[in-house]
Short mmCIF file of C-alpha atoms in Angstrom, two decimals:
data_model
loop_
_atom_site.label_atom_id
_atom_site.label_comp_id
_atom_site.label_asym_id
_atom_site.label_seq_id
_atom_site.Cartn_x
_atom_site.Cartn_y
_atom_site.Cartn_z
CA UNK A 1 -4.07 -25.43 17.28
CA UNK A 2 -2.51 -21.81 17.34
CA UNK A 3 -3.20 -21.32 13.84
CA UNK A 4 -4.41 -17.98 12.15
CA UNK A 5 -7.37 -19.18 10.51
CA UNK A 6 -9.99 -20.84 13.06
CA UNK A 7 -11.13 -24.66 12.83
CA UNK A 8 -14.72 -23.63 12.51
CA UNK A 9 -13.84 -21.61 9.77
CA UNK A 10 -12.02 -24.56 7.52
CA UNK A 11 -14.62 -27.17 8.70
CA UNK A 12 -17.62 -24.45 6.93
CA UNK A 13 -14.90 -24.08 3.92
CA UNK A 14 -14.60 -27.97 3.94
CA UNK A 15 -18.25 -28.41 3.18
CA UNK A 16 -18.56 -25.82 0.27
CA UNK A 17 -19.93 -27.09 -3.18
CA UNK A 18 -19.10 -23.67 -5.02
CA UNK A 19 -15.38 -23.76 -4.37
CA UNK A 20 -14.78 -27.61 -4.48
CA UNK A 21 -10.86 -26.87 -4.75
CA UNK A 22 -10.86 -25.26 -1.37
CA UNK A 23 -13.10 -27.50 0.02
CA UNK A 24 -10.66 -29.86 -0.77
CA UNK A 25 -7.85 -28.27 0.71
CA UNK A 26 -9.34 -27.36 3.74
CA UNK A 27 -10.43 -30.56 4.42
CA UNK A 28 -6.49 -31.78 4.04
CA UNK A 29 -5.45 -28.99 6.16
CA UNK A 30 -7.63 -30.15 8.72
CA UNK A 31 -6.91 -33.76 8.63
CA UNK A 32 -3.00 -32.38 8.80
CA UNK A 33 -3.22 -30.28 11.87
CA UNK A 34 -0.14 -29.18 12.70
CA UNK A 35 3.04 -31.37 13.59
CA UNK A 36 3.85 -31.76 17.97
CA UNK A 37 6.98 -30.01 19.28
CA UNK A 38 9.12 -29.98 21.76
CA UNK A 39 10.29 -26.32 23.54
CA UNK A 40 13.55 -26.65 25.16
CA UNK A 41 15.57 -23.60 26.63
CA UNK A 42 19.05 -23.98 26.68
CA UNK A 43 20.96 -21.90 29.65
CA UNK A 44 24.32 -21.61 30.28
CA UNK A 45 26.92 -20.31 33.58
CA UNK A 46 29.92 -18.46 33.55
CA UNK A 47 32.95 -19.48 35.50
CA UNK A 48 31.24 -17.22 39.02
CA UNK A 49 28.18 -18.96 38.62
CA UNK A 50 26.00 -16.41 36.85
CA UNK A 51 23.33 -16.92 34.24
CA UNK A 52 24.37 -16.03 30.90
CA UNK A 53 22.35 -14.80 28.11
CA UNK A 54 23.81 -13.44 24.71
CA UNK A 55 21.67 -10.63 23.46
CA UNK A 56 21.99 -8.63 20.45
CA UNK A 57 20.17 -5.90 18.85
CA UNK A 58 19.13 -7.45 15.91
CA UNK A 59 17.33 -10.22 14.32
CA UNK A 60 18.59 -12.95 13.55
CA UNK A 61 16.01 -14.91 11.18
CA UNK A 62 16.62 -18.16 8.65
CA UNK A 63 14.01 -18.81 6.46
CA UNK A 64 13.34 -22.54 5.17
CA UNK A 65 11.34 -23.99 2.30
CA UNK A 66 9.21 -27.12 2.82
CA UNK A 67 8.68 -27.58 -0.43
CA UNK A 68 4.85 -28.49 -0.26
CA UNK A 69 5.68 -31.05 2.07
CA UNK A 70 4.57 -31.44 5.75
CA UNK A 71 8.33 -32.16 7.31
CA UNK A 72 9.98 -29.16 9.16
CA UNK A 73 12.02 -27.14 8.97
CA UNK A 74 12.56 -27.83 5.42
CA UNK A 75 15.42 -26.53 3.28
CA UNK A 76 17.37 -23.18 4.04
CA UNK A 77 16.98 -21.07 1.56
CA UNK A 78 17.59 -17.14 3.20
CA UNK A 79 19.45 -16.29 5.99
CA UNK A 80 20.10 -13.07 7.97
CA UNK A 81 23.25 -11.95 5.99
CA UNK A 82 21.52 -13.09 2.36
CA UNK A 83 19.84 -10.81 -0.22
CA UNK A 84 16.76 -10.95 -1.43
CA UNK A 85 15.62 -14.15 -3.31
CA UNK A 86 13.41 -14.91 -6.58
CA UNK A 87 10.48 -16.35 -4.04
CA UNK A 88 8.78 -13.65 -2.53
CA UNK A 89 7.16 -15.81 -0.07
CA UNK A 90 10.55 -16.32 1.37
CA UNK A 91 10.90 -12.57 0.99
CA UNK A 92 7.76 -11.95 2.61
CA UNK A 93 8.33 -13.93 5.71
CA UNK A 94 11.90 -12.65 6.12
CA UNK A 95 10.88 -9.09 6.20
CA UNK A 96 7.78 -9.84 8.28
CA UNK A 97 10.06 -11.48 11.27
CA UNK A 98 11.90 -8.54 10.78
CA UNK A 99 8.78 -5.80 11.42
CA UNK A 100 7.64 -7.91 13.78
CA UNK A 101 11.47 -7.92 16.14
CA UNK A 102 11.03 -3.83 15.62
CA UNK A 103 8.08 -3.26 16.96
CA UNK A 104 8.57 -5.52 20.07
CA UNK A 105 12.11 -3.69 20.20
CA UNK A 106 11.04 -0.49 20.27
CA UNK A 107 7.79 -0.25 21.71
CA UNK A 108 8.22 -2.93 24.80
CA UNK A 109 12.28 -3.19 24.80
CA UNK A 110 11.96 -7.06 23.85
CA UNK A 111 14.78 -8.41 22.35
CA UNK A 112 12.87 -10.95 20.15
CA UNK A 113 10.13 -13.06 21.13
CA UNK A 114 11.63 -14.46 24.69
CA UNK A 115 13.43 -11.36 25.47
CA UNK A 116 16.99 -12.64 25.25
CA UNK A 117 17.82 -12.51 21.35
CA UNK A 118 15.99 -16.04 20.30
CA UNK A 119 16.66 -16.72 16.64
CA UNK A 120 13.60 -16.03 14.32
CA UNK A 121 12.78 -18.77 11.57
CA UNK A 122 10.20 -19.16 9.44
CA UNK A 123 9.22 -22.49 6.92
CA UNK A 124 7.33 -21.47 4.09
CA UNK A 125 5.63 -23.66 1.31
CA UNK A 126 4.24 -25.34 4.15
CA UNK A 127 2.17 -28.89 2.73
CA UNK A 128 0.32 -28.69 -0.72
CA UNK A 129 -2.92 -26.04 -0.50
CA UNK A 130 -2.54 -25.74 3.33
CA UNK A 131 -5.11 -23.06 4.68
CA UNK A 132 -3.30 -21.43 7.42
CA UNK A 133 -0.33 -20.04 9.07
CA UNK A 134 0.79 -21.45 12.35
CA UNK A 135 3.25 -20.92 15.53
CA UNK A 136 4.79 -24.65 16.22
CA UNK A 137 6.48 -23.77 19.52
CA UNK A 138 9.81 -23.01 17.60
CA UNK A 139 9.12 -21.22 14.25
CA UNK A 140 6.89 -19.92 11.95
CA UNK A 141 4.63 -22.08 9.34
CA UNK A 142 3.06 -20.56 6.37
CA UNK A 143 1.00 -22.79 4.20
CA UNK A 144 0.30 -21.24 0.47
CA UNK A 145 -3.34 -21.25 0.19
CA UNK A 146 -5.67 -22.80 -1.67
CA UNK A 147 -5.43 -19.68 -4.05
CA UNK A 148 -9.53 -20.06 -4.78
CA UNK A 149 -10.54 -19.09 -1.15
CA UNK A 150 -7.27 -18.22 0.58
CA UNK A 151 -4.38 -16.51 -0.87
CA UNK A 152 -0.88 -17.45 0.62
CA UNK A 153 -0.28 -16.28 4.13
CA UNK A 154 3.08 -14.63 3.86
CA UNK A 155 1.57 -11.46 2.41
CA UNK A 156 0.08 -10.43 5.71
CA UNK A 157 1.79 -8.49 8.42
CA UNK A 158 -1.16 -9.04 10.85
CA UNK A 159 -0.89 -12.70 10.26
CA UNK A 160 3.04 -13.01 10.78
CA UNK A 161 2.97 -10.46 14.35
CA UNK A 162 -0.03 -12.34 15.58
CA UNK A 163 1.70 -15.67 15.07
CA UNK A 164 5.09 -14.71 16.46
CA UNK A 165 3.04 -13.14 19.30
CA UNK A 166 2.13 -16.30 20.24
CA UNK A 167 5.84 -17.15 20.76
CA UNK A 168 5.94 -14.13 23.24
CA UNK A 169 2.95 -15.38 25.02
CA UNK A 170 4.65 -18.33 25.43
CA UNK A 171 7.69 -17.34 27.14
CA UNK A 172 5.92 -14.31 28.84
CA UNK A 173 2.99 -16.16 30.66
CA UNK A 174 2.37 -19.81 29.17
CA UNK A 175 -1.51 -18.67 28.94
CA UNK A 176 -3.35 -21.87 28.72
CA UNK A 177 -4.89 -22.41 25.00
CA UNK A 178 -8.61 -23.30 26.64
CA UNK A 179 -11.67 -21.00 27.85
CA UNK A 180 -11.12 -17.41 28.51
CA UNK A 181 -7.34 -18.17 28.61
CA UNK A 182 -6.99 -19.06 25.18
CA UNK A 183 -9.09 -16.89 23.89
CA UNK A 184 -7.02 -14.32 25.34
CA UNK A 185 -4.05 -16.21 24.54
CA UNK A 186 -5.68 -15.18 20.66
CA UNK A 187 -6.36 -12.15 21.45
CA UNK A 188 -3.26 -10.69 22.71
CA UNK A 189 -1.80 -12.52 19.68
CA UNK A 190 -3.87 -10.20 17.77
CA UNK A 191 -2.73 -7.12 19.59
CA UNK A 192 0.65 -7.95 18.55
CA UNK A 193 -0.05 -8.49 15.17
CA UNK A 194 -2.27 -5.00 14.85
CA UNK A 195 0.56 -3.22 16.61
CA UNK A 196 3.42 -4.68 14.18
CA UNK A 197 0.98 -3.83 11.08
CA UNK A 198 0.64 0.00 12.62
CA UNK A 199 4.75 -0.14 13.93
CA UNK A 200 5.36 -0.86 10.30
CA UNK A 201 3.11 1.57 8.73
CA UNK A 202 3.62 4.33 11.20
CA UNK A 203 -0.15 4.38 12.04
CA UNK A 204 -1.75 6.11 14.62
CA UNK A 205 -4.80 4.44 16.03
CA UNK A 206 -7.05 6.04 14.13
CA UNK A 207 -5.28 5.67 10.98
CA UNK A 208 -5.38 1.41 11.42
CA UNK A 209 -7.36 -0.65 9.94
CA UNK A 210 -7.80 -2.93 13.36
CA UNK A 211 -8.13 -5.93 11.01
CA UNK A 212 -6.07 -9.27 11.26
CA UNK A 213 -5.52 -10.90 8.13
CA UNK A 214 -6.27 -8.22 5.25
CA UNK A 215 -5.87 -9.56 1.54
CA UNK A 216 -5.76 -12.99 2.54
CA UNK A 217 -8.90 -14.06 0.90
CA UNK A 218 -9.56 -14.16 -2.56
CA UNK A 219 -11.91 -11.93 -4.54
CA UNK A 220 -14.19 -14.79 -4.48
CA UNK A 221 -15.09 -14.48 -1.16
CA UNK A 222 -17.31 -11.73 1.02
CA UNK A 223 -15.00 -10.15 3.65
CA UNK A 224 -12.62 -8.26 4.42
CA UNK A 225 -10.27 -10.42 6.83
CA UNK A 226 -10.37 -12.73 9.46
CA UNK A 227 -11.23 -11.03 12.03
CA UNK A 228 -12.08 -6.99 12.94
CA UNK A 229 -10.85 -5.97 16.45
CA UNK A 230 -12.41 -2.54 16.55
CA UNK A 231 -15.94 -4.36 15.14
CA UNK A 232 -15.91 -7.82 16.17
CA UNK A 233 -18.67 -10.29 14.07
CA UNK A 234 -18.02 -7.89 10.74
CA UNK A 235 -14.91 -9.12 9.13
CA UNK A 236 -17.06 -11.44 6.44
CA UNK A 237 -20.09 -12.23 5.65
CA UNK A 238 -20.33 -15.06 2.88
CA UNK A 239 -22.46 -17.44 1.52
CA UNK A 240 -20.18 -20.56 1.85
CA UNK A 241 -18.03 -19.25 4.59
CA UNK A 242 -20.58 -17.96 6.88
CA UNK A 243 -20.87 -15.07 9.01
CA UNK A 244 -17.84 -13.83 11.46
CA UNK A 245 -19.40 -15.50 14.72
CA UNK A 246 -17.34 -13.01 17.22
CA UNK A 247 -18.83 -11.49 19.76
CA UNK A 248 -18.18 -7.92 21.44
CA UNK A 249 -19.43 -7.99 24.77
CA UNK A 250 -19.84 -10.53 27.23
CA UNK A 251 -23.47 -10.41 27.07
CA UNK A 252 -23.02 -12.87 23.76
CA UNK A 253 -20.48 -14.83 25.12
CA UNK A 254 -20.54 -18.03 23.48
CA UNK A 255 -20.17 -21.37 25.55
CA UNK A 256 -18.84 -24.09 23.41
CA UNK A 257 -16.97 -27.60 23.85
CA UNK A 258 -15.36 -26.40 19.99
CA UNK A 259 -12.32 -24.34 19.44
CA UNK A 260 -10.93 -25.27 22.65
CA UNK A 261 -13.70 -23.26 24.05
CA UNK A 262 -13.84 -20.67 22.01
CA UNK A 263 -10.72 -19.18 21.90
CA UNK A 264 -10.72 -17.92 18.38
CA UNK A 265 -14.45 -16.44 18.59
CA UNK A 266 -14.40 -14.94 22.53
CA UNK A 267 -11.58 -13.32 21.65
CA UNK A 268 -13.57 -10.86 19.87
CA UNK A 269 -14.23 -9.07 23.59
CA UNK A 270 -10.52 -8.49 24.50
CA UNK A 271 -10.21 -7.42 21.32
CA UNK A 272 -12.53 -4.75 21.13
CA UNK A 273 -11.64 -3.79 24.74
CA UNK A 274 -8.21 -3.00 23.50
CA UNK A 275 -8.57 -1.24 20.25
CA UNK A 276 -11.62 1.17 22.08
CA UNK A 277 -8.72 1.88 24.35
CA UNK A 278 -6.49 2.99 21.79
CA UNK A 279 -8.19 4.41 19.59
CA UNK A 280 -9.73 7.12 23.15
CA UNK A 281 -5.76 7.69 23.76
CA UNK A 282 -5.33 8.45 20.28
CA UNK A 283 -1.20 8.48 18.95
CA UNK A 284 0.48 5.13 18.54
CA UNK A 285 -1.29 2.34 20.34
CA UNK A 286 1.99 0.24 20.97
CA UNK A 287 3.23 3.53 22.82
CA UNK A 288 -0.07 3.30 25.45
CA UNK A 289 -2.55 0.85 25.29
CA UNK A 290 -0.01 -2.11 24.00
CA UNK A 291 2.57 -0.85 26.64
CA UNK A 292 -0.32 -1.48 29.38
CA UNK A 293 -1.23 -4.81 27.37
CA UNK A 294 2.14 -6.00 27.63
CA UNK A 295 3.10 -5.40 31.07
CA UNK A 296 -0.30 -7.14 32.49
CA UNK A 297 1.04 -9.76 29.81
CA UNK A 298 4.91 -9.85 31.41
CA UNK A 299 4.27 -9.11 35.42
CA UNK A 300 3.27 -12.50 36.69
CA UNK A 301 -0.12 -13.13 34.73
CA UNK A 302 -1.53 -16.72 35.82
CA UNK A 303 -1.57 -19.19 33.35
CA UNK A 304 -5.38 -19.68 33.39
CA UNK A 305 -6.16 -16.30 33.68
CA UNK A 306 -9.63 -14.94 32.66
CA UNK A 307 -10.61 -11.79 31.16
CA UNK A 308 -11.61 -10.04 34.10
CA UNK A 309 -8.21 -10.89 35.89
CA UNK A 310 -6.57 -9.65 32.72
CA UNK A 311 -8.60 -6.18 32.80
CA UNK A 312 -6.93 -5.97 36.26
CA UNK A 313 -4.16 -6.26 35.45
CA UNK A 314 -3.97 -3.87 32.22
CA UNK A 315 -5.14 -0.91 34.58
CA UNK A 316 -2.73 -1.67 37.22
CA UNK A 317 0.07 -1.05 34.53
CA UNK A 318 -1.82 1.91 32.71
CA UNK A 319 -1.50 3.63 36.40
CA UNK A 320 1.88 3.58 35.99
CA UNK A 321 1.71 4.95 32.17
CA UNK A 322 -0.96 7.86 33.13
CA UNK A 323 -4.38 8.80 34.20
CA UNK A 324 -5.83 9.74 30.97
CA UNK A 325 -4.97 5.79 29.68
CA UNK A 326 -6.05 4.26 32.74
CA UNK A 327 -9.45 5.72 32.36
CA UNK A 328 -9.36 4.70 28.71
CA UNK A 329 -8.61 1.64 29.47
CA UNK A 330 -11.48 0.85 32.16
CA UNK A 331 -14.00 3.01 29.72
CA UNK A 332 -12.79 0.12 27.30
CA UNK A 333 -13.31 -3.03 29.87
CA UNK A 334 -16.44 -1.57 30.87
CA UNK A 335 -18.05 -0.98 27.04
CA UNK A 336 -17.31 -4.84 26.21
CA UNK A 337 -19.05 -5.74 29.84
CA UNK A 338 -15.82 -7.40 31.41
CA UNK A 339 -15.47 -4.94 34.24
CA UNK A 340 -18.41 -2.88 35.75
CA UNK A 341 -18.61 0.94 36.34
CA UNK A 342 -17.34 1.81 39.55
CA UNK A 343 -20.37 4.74 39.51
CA UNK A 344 -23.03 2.37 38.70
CA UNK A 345 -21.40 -0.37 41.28
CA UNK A 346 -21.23 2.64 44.31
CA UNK A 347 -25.14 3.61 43.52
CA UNK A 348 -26.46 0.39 44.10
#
């Protein structure tokens, strides 16, 4: 499940006796998963025989309203062309497919999430109390939050960009969702929704926050989001909710059969690895570091690719992008313990 807040996290949440309300709710967000799809791509040929792709330079996003239900896509209730509306959930998603479109625009030259102008849409109002936010193959799926634990998941920017980035992984490299695939299937989903947070804000990477879902918890709980990419393992630390359990070097790597292996905890490493990378270049990380993390992402990445094939592949591009960000980005790979130090491999 490619949602934004991790299975282990709901199943602690489901067990809590101080907030029995979310309990509740995550426990029915669990039980409802998320609903199957099926991804089609639809290609057409001109009269010589050529491919033919319509592309344009802007969004074009539709936002629907399940109305607390768990059917998709739900009722249309904003389009591309429509003002804003008295729900600012639907107002919230609209303008965060929007940021989202701009960044990958203007930082990678992506025209939407599979490069050739795909439509953007977004349900919101997703089942009753539903504890996450999730990427169904097709759109965008916000639940509302159980509003005692987790607030609704519109508000955040990191949470709509990390979601949608999961629709570029998809079309860019089909990452398997298991092992060190998946979890850097997660990660780079989290790269994408840092960099739309910072494209939006005009943040440099030291101004960012390097934290992926800000504000969606309550006051009620201990933490500051789901997950911190600079400091992986600090985002909360509560009494019902637990500890953040993500690691930041491969030295803590953890091996489990749960999360399909992981991916939402080992992502932590990649993670780390990439905003250590910006943060050494310094400016706008979607104009260095995500440039590099992109086009290891776009050039032919295997589907079960692991991080140390990925590390590869980010300094292959960053050659192309400069010196000074290639050695960044190996100081980075080599910090988390994914690559080793050429120096200390040559004195051997």
């Amino acid at each position: 499940m490619q949602g934004i807040v991790p299975g282990y996290l709901l199943a602690r949440l489901a067990e809590s006796e101080r907030h029995s309300h979310a309990a509740h709710a995550a426990r029915q967000t669990l039980i409802a998963g998320r609903p199957t799809f099926r991804a089609a791509l639809e290609l057409s040929i001109d009269a010589n025989g050529a491919l033919v792709a319509e592309v344009t330079p802007a969004p074009t996003r539709t936002i629907f309203d399940a109305q607390n239900s768990e059917k998709l896509p739900g009722m249309i209730v904003r389009g591309e062309d429509d003002v804003p509306v008295a729900d600012a959930s639907v107002n919230e998603a609209f303008d965060g497919l929007g940021a989202t479109f701009r960044m990958l625009l203007d930082a990678f030259d992506r025209d939407s999430l599979d490069g050739a102008g795909a439509a953007l849409n977004a349900t919101v109002h997703y089942g009753e109390d539903y504890d996450n936010a999730f990427w169904d193959g097709q759109r965008m799926v916000f639940g509302d939050g159980d509003g005692e634990v987790f607030r609704g998941f519109t508000g955040s920017i990191s949470v709509i960009g990390h979601e949608l980035g999961h629709g570029v992984i998809q079309s860019a490299s089909g990452l398997v969702y298991q092992g060190q695939s998946g979890a850097l299937n997660e990660s780079i989903a989290d790269v994408f929704g840092a960099l739309t947070e910072q494209h939006l804000r005009q943040q440099s990477a030291d101004e960012a926050t390097w934290l992926i879902g800000e504000g969606i918890f309550t006051d009620a709980v201990q933490g500051r989001a789901l997950r911190s990419m600079l400091e992986p393992g600090t985002a909360y630390d509560d009494d019902e909710l637990g500890k953040d359990p993500q690691p930041g070097h491969m030295r803590d790597f953890v091996r489990t059969e749960e999360d399909n292996g992981g991916v939402h905890i080992n992502s932590g490493i990649p993670n780390r690895a990439f905003a250590l990378a910006a943060q050494a270049i310094g400016g706008n990380a979607w104009e260095s570091a995500g440039l590099a993390w992109y086009r290891a992402l776009s050039s032919g990445l295997s589907t079960t690719a692991g991080f140390t094939e990925f590390a590869e592949r980010t300094l292959a591009a960053a050659a192309d992008i400069g010196s000074s960000v290639e050695e960044a980005i190996r100081t980075a790979w080599v910090t988390v313990g994914v690559i080793e130090d050429a120096r200390v491999r040559e004195s051997r």
